[in-house]
CSV table of C-alpha atoms in Angstrom, one decimal:
chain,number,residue,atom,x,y,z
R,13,UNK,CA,67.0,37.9,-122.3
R,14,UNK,CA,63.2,38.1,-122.5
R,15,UNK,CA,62.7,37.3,-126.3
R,16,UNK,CA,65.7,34.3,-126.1
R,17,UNK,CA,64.2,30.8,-125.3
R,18,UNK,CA,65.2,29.1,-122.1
R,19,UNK,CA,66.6,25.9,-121.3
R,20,UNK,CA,67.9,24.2,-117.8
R,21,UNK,CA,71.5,22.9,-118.5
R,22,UNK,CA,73.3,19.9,-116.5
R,23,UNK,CA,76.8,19.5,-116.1
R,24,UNK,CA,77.9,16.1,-115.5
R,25,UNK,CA,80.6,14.0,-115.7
R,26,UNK,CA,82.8,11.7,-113.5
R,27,UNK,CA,85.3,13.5,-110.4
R,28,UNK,CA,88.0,15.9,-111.9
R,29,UNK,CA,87.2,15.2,-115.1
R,30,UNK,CA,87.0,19.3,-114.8
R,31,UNK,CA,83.4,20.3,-114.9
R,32,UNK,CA,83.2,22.8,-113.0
R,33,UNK,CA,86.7,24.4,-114.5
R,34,UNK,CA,85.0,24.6,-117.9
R,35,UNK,CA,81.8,25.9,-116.8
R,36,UNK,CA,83.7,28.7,-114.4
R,37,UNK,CA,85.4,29.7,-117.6
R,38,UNK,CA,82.2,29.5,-120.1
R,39,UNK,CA,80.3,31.7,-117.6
R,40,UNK,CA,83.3,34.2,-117.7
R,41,UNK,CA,83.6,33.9,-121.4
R,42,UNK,CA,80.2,34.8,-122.1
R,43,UNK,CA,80.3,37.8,-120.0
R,44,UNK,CA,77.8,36.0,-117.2
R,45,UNK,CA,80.5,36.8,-114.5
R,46,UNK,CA,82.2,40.8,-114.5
R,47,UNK,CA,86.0,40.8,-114.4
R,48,UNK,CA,86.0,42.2,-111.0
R,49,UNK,CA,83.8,39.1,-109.7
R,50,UNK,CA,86.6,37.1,-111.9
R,51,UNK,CA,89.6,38.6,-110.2
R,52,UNK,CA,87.8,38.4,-106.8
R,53,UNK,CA,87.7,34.6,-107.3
R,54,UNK,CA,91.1,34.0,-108.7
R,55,UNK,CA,92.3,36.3,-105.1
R,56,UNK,CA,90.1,33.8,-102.9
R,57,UNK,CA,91.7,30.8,-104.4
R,58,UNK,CA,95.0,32.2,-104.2
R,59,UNK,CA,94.0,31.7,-100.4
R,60,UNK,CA,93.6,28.7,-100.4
R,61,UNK,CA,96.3,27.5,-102.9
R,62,UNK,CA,94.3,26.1,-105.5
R,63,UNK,CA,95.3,29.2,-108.2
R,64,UNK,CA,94.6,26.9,-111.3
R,65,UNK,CA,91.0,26.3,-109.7
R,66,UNK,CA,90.4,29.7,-109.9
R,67,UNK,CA,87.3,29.2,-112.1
R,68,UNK,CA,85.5,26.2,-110.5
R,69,UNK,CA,85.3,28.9,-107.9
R,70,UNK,CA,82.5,30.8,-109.7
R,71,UNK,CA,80.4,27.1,-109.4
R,72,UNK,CA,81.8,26.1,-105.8
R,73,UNK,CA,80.8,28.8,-103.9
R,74,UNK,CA,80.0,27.1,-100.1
R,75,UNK,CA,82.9,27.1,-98.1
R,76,UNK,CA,83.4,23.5,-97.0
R,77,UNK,CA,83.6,23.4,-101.0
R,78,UNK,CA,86.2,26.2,-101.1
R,79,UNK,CA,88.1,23.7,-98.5
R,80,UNK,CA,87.6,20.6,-100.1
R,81,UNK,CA,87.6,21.5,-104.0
R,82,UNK,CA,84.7,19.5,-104.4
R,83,UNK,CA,81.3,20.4,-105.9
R,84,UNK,CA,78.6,19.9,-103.1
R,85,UNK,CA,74.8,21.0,-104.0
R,86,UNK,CA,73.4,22.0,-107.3
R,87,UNK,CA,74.7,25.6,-108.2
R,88,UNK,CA,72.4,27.8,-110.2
R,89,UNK,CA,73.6,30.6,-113.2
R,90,UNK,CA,73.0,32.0,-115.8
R,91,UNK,CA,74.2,32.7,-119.4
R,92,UNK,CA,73.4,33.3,-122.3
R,93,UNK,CA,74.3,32.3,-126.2
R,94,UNK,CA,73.2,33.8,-129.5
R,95,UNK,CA,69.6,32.4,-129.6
R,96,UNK,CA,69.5,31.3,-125.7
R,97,UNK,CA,69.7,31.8,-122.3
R,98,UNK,CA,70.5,28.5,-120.2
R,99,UNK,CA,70.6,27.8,-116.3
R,100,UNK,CA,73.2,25.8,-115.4
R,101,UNK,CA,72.7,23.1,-112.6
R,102,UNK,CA,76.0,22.0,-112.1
R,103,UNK,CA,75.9,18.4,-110.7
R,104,UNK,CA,78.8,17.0,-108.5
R,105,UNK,CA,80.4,14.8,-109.9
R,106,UNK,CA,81.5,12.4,-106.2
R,107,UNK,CA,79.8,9.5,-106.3
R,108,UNK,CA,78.1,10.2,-102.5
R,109,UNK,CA,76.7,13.1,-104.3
R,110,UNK,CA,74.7,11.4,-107.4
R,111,UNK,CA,71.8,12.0,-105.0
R,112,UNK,CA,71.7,15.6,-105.9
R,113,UNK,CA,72.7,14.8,-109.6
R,114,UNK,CA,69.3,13.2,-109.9
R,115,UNK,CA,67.3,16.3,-108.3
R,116,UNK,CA,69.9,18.1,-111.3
R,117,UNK,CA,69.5,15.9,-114.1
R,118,UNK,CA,65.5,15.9,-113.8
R,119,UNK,CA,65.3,19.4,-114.0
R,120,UNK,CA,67.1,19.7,-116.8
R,121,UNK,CA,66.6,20.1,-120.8
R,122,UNK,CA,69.6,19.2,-122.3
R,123,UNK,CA,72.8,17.9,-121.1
R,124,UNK,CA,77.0,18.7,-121.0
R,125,UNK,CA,78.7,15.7,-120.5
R,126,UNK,CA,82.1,16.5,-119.6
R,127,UNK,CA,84.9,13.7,-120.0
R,128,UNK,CA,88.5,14.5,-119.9
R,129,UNK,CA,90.8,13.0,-122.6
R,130,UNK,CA,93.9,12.6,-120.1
R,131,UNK,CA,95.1,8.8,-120.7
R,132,UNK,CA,93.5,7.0,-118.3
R,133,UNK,CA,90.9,9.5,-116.9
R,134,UNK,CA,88.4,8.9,-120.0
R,135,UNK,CA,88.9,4.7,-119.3
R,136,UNK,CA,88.2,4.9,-115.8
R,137,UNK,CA,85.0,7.3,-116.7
R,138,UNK,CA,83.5,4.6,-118.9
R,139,UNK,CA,84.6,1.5,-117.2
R,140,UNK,CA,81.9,-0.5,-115.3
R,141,UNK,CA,81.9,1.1,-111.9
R,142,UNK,CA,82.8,5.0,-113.4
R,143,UNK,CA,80.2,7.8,-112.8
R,144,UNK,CA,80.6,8.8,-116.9
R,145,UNK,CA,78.7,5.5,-117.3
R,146,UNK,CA,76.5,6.3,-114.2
R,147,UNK,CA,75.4,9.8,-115.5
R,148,UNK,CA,74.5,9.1,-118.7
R,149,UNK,CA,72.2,6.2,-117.8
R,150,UNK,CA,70.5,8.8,-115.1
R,151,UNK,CA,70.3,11.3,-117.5
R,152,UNK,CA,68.8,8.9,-120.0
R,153,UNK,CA,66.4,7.6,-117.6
R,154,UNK,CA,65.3,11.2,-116.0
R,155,UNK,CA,64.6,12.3,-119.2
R,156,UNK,CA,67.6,14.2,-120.9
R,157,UNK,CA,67.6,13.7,-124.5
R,158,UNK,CA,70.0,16.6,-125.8
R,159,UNK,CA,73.2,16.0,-125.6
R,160,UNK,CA,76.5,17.8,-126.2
R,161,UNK,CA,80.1,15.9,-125.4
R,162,UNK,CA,83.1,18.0,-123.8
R,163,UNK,CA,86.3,16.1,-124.3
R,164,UNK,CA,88.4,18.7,-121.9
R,165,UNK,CA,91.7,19.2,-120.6
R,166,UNK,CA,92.7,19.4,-124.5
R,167,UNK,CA,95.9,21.0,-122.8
R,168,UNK,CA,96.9,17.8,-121.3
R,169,UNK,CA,96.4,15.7,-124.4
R,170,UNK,CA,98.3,18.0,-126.6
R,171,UNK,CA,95.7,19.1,-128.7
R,172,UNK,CA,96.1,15.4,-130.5
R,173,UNK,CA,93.9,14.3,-132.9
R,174,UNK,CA,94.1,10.6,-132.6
R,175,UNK,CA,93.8,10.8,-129.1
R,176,UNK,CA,90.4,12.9,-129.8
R,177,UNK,CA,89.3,9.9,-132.1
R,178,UNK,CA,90.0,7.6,-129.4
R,179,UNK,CA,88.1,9.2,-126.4
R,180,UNK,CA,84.9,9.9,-129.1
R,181,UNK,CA,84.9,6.1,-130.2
R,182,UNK,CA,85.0,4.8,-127.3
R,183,UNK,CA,82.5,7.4,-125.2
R,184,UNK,CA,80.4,7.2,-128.5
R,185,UNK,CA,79.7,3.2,-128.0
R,186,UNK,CA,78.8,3.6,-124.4
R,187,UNK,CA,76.3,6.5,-125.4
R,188,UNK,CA,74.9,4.2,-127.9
R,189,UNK,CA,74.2,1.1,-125.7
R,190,UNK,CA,72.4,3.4,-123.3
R,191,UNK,CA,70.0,4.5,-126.1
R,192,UNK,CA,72.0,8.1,-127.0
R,193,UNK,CA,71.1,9.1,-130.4
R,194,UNK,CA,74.9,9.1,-131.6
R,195,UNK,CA,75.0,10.3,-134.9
R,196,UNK,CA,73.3,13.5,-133.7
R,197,UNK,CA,75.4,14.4,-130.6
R,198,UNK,CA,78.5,17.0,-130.8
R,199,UNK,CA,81.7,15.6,-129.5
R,200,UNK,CA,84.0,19.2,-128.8
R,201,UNK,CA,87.7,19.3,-127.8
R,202,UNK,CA,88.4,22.0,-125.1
R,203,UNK,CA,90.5,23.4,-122.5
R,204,UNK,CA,88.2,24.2,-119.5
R,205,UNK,CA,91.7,25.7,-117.7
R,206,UNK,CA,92.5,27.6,-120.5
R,207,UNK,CA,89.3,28.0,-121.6
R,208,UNK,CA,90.5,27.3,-125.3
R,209,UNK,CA,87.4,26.4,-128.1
R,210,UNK,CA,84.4,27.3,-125.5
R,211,UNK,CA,83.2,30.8,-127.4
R,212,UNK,CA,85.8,30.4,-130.6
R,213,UNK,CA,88.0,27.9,-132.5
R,214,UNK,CA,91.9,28.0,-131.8
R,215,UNK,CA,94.6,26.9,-134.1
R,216,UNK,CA,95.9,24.5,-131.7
R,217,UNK,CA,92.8,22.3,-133.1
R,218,UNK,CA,92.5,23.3,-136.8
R,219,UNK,CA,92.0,19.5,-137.5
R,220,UNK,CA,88.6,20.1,-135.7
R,221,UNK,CA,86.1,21.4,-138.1
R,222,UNK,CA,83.2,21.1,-135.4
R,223,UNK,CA,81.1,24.0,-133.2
R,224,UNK,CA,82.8,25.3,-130.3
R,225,UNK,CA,81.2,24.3,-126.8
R,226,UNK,CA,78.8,27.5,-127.0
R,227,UNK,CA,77.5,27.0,-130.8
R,228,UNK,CA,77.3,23.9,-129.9
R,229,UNK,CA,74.3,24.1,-126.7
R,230,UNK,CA,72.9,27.0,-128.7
R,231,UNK,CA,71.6,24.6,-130.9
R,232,UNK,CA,69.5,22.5,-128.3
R,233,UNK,CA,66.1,22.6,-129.0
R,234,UNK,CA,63.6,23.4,-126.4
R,235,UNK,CA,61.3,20.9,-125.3
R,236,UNK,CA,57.4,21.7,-125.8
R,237,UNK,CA,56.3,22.8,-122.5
R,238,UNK,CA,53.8,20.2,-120.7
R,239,UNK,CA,51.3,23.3,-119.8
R,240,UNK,CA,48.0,21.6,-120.3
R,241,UNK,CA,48.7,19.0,-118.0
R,242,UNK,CA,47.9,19.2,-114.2
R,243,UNK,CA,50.6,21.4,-112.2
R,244,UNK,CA,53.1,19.1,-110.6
R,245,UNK,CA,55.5,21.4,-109.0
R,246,UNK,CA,58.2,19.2,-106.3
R,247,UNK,CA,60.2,20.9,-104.0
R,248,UNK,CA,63.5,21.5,-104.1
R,249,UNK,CA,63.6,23.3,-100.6
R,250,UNK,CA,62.0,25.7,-98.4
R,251,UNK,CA,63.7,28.9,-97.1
R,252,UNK,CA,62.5,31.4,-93.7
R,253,UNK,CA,63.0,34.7,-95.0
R,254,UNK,CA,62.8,37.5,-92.8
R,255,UNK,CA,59.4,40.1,-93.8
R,256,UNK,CA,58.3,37.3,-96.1
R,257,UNK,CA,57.8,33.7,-94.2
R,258,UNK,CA,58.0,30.8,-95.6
R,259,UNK,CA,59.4,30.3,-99.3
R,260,UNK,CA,59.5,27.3,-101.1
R,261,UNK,CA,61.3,26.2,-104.3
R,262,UNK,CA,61.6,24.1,-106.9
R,263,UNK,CA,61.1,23.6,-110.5
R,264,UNK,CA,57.4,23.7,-112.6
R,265,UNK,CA,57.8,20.2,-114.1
R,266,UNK,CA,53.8,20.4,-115.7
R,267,UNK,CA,51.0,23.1,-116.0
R,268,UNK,CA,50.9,26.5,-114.7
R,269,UNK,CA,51.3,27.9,-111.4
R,270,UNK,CA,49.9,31.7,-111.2
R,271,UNK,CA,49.7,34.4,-108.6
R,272,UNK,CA,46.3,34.3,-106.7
R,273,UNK,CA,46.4,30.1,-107.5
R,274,UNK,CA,44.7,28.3,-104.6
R,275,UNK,CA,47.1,25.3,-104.1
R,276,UNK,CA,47.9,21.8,-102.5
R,277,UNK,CA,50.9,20.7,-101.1
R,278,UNK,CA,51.0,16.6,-100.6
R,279,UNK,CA,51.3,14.9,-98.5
R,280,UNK,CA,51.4,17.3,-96.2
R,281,UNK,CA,47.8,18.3,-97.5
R,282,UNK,CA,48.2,22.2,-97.1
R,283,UNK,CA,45.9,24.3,-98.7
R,284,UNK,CA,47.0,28.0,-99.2
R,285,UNK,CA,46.5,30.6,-101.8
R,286,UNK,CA,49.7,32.0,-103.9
R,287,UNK,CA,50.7,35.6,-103.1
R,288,UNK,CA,53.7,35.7,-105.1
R,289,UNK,CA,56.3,33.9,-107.7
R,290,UNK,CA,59.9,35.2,-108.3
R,291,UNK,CA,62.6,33.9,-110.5
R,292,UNK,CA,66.0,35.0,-110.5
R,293,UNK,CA,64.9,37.2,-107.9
R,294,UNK,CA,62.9,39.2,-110.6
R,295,UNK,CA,58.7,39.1,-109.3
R,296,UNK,CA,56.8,37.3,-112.2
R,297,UNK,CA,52.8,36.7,-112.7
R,298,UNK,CA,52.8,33.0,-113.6
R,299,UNK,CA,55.2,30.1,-113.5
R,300,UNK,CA,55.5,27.2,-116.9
R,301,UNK,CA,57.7,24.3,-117.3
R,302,UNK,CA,61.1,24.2,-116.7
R,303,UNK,CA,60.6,27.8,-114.7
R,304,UNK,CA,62.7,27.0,-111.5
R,305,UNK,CA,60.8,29.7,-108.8
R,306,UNK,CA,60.2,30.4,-104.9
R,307,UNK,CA,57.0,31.7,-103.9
R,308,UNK,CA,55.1,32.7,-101.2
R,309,UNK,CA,51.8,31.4,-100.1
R,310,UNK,CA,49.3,32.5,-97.8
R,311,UNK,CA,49.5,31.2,-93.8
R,312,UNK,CA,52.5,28.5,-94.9
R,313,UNK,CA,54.7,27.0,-92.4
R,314,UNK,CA,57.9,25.1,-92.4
R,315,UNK,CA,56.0,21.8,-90.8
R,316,UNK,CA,53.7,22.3,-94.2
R,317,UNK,CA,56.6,22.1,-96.6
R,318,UNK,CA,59.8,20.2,-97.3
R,319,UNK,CA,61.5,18.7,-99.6
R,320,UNK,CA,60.0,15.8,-102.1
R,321,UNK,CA,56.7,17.2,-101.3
R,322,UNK,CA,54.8,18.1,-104.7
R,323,UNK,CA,52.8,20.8,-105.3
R,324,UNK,CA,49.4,20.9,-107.3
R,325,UNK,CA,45.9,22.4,-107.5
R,326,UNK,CA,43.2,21.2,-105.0
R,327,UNK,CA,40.9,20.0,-107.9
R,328,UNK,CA,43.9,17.6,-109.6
R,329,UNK,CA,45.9,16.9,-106.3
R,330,UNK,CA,49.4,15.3,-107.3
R,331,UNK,CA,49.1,11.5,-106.6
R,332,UNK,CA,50.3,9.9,-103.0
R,333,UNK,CA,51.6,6.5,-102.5
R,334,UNK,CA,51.6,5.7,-98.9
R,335,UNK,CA,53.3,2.7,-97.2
R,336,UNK,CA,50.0,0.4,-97.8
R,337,UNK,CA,50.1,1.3,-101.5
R,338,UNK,CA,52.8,0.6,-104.2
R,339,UNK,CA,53.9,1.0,-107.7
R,340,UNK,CA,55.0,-1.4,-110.5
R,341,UNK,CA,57.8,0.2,-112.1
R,342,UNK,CA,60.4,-1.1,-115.2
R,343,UNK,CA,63.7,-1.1,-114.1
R,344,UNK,CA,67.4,-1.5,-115.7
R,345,UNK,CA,69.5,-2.9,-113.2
R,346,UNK,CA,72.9,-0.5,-113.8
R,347,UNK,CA,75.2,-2.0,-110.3
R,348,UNK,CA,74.5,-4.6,-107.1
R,349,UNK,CA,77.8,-6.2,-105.7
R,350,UNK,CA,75.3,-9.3,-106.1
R,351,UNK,CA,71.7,-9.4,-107.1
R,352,UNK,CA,68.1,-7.8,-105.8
R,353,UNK,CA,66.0,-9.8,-104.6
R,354,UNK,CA,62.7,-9.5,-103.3
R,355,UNK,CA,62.4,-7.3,-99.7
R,356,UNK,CA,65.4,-5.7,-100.7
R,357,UNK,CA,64.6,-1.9,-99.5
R,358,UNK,CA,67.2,0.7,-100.9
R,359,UNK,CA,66.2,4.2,-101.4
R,360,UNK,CA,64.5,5.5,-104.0
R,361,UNK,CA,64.9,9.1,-105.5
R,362,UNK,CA,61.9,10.5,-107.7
R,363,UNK,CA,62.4,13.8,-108.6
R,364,UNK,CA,63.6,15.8,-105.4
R,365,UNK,CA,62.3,13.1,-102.8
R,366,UNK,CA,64.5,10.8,-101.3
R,367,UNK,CA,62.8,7.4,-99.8
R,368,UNK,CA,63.2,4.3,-98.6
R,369,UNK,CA,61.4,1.6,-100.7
R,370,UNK,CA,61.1,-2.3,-100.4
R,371,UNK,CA,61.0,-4.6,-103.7
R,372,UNK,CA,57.7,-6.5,-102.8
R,373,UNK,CA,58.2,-8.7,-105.8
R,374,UNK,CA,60.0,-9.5,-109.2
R,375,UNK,CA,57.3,-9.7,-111.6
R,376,UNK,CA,58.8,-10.2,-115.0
R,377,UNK,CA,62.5,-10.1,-116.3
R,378,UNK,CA,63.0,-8.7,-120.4
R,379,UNK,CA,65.2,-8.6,-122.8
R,380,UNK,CA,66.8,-5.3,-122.3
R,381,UNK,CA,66.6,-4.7,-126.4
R,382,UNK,CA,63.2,-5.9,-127.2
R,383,UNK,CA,61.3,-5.4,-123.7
R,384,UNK,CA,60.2,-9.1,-124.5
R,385,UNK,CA,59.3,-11.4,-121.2
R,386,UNK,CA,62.1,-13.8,-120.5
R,387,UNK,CA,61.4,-14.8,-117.1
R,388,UNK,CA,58.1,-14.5,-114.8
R,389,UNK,CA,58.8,-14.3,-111.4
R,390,UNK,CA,62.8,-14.4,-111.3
R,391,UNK,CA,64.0,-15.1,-108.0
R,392,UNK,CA,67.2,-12.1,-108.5
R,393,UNK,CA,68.0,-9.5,-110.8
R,394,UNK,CA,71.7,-8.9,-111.7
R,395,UNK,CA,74.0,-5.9,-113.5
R,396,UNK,CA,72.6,-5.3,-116.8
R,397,UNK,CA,69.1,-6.8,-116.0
R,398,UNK,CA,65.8,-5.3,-117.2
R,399,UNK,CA,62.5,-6.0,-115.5
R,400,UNK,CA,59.2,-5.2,-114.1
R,401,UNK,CA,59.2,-4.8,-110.5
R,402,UNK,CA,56.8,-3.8,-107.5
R,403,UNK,CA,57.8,-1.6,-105.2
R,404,UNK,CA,56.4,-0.4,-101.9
R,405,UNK,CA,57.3,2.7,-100.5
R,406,UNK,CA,58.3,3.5,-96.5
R,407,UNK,CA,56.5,6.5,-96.2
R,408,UNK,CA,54.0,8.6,-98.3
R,409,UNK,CA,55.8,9.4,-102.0
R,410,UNK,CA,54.8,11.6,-104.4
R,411,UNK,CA,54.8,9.8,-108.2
R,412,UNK,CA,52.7,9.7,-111.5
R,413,UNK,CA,52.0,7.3,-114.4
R,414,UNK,CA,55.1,7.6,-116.8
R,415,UNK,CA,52.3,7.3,-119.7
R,416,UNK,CA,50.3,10.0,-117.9
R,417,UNK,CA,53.2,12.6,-116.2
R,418,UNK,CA,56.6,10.9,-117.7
R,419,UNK,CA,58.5,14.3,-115.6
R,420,UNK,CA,57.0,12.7,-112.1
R,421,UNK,CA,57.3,8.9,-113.5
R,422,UNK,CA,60.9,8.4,-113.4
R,423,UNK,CA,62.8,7.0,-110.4
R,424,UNK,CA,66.4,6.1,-109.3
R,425,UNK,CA,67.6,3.0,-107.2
R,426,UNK,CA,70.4,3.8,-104.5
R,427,UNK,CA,71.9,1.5,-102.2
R,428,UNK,CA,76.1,2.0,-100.7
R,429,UNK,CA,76.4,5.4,-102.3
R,430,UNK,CA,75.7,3.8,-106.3
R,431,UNK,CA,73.0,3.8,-108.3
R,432,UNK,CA,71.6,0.5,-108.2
R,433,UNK,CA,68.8,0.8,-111.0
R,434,UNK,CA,66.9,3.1,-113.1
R,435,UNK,CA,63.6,3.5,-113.9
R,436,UNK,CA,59.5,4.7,-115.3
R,437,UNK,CA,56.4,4.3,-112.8
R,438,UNK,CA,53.9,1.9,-115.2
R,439,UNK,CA,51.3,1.5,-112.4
R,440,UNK,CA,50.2,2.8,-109.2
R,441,UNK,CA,48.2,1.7,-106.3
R,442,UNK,CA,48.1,4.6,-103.7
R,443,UNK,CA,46.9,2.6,-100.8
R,444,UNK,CA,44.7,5.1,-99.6
């Protein structure tokens, strides 16, 4: 696996389109799961009754998922292709769990978009309120720009041809209008249940002369890693482990993180010294971009760490906005049951963190296409709206520059369990 390149995959898609299905099925087809782990999943979800869900078991491993057949926090695996080796982040796909689709989506390299071709799943996906619409515009906006297009449950559509065309036509213009480069995106028919065209072709689709799902993602390209810039490290969590202490862990978005490393956690403003890095519970010397890693440091407690918090050197700390500060940020307006107007305070999610911000004032409104002023100081902003906004956070938030550190830059709007807007950090004022 040493010599294949690596790439963080996310798996989105709206409810039951069958995410996690295919990628239970993927993982067994490419060898990442042993039978015997295979049969011992298909004999828990014979417990449960849910036989046919036997593969979404691999991804839905906490119980009150088991339960619930529902995809709750952000599963990790691994497998690989020819030339690759990819870890998934599975994102749920409920719309009260987008919030941990963005912590996904903005780790990730490339993207699966999964969208079931059953008449009448597909529509309500891409209609104006559906989270297929929803998820590509977060994925857009955090900074996915590979995409492959699963058009599952094949099996239910009859392997049909026309009904193929339809569901790429129509998923193909929505792709577009979010900024998608179409003409270079895969759409593949498969069967997650079956798991029919993931690792090779079947005769059922000989009309299809396209990759399978796995030639397909094996020819993402990997991004240039961002190591010369300043390491910005959020975290996703932080773990008590017994003999060990404190571990956090999250993802290297920038720079390099390396044993012995004297580091900075904000805003907590910890200073400790890095004892050790492991990932996929293998010991490694140095972290890089797009590594996700736990680590122990020197003298760390778990009031010194949490989630949201960002981890740099002393010497180039990662920037704080506090309460008294704020950011100007250019925002897409994707939903609002009216319009956003200013002291509206939703919560904002920035790479892991999670918190409450008020819009201090609407500065500008554009023209979506052309980023070309319209309006200064419009007194709302509706569905479909772009504009440049000021935002002032509730308490202390870790962000960058979009220019400077686009992977800390990029921010999500949520209000009633929706995403609300999308959008990049232009300036900052940290209030300090």
């Amino acid at each position: 696996m040493a010599d294949k390149q690596h790439l963080n995959l996310v798996i989105i898609g709206h409810i039951d389109h069958g995410k996690s299905t295919m990628m239970g099925a993927l993982l067994i087809k490419t060898g990442a799961i042993t039978d015997r782990e295979a049969r011992e999943l298909e004999k828990i979800a014979k417990e449960y009754d849910r036989e046919s869900w036997s593969y979404a078991y691999v991804f839905d491993r906490l119980k009150e998922e088991r339960q619930r057949g529902i995809t709750i926090d952000l599963a990790f695996r691994k497998f690989e292709t020819k030339s690759k080796y990819f870890t998934i982040i599975d994102a749920p796909g409920h719309a009260d769990f987008v919030k941990n689709m963005i912590t996904g989506a903005s780790q990730a390299d490339a993207a699966i978009l999964v969208v079931s071709g059953k008449k009448g799943e597909m529509e309500v996906g891409i209609a104006a309120n559906g989270q297929t619409r929803e998820h590509a515009y977060l994925a857009q906006t955090l900074g996915v720009k590979q995409l492959v297009v699963a058009i599952n449950k094949a099996d239910v559509w009859d392997y049909d041809e026309d009904r193929y065309k339809e569901c790429k036509e129509a998923v193909s213009g929505l792709l577009r209008n979010i900024g998608f480069p179409v003409k270079k995106i895969p759409f593949v028919p498969v069967s997650g249940l079956k798991g029919e065209n993931l690792t090779e072709p079947i005769d059922k689709l000989s009309w299809y002369d396209g990759p399978t799902l796995v030639e397909a993602i094996d020819k993402f390209e990997v991004p240039e890693k961002p190591l010369d810039k300043p390491l910005r490290l959020p975290i996703q969590d932080a773990y008590k482990i017994k003999g060990t202490g404190v571990v956090p862990v999250g993802r290297v978005e920038t720079g390099v993180l390396k044993k012995g490393d004297k580091i900075v956690i904000m805003p907590t403003e910890f200073q400790g010294e890095i004892r050790s890095i492991e990932m996929h519970h293998e010991e490694i010397p140095r972290a890089e971009p797009g590594d996700n890693v736990g680590f122990s440091i020197r003298g760390i407690t778990l009031k010194d760490v949490s989630r949201g918090d960002c981890l740099g050197h002393p010497d180039n700390p990662p920037t704080i906005i506090t309460p008294k500060g704020k950011w100007t940020g250019q925002i897409i307006v994707i939903w609002h049951p009216t319009a956003i107007a200013q002291g509206y305070t939703p919560v904002v999610h920035a790479h892991t963190a999670q918190v409450a911000a008020r819009f201090t004032s609407l500065m500008k409104k554009l023209d979506q296409k052309t980023g070309a002023v319209i309006e200064d100081n419009p007194k709302f902003l509706k569905r479909n709206e772009a504009a440049i906004v000021e935002l002032a956070p509730i308490k202390k938030l870790c962000l960058e520059k979009y220019t400077e550190i686009p992977e800390m830059g990029r921010f999500a709007v949520r209000d009633m369990g929706r995403t609300v807007a999308v959008g990049i950090v232009k300036e900052i004022e940290t209030g300090a």
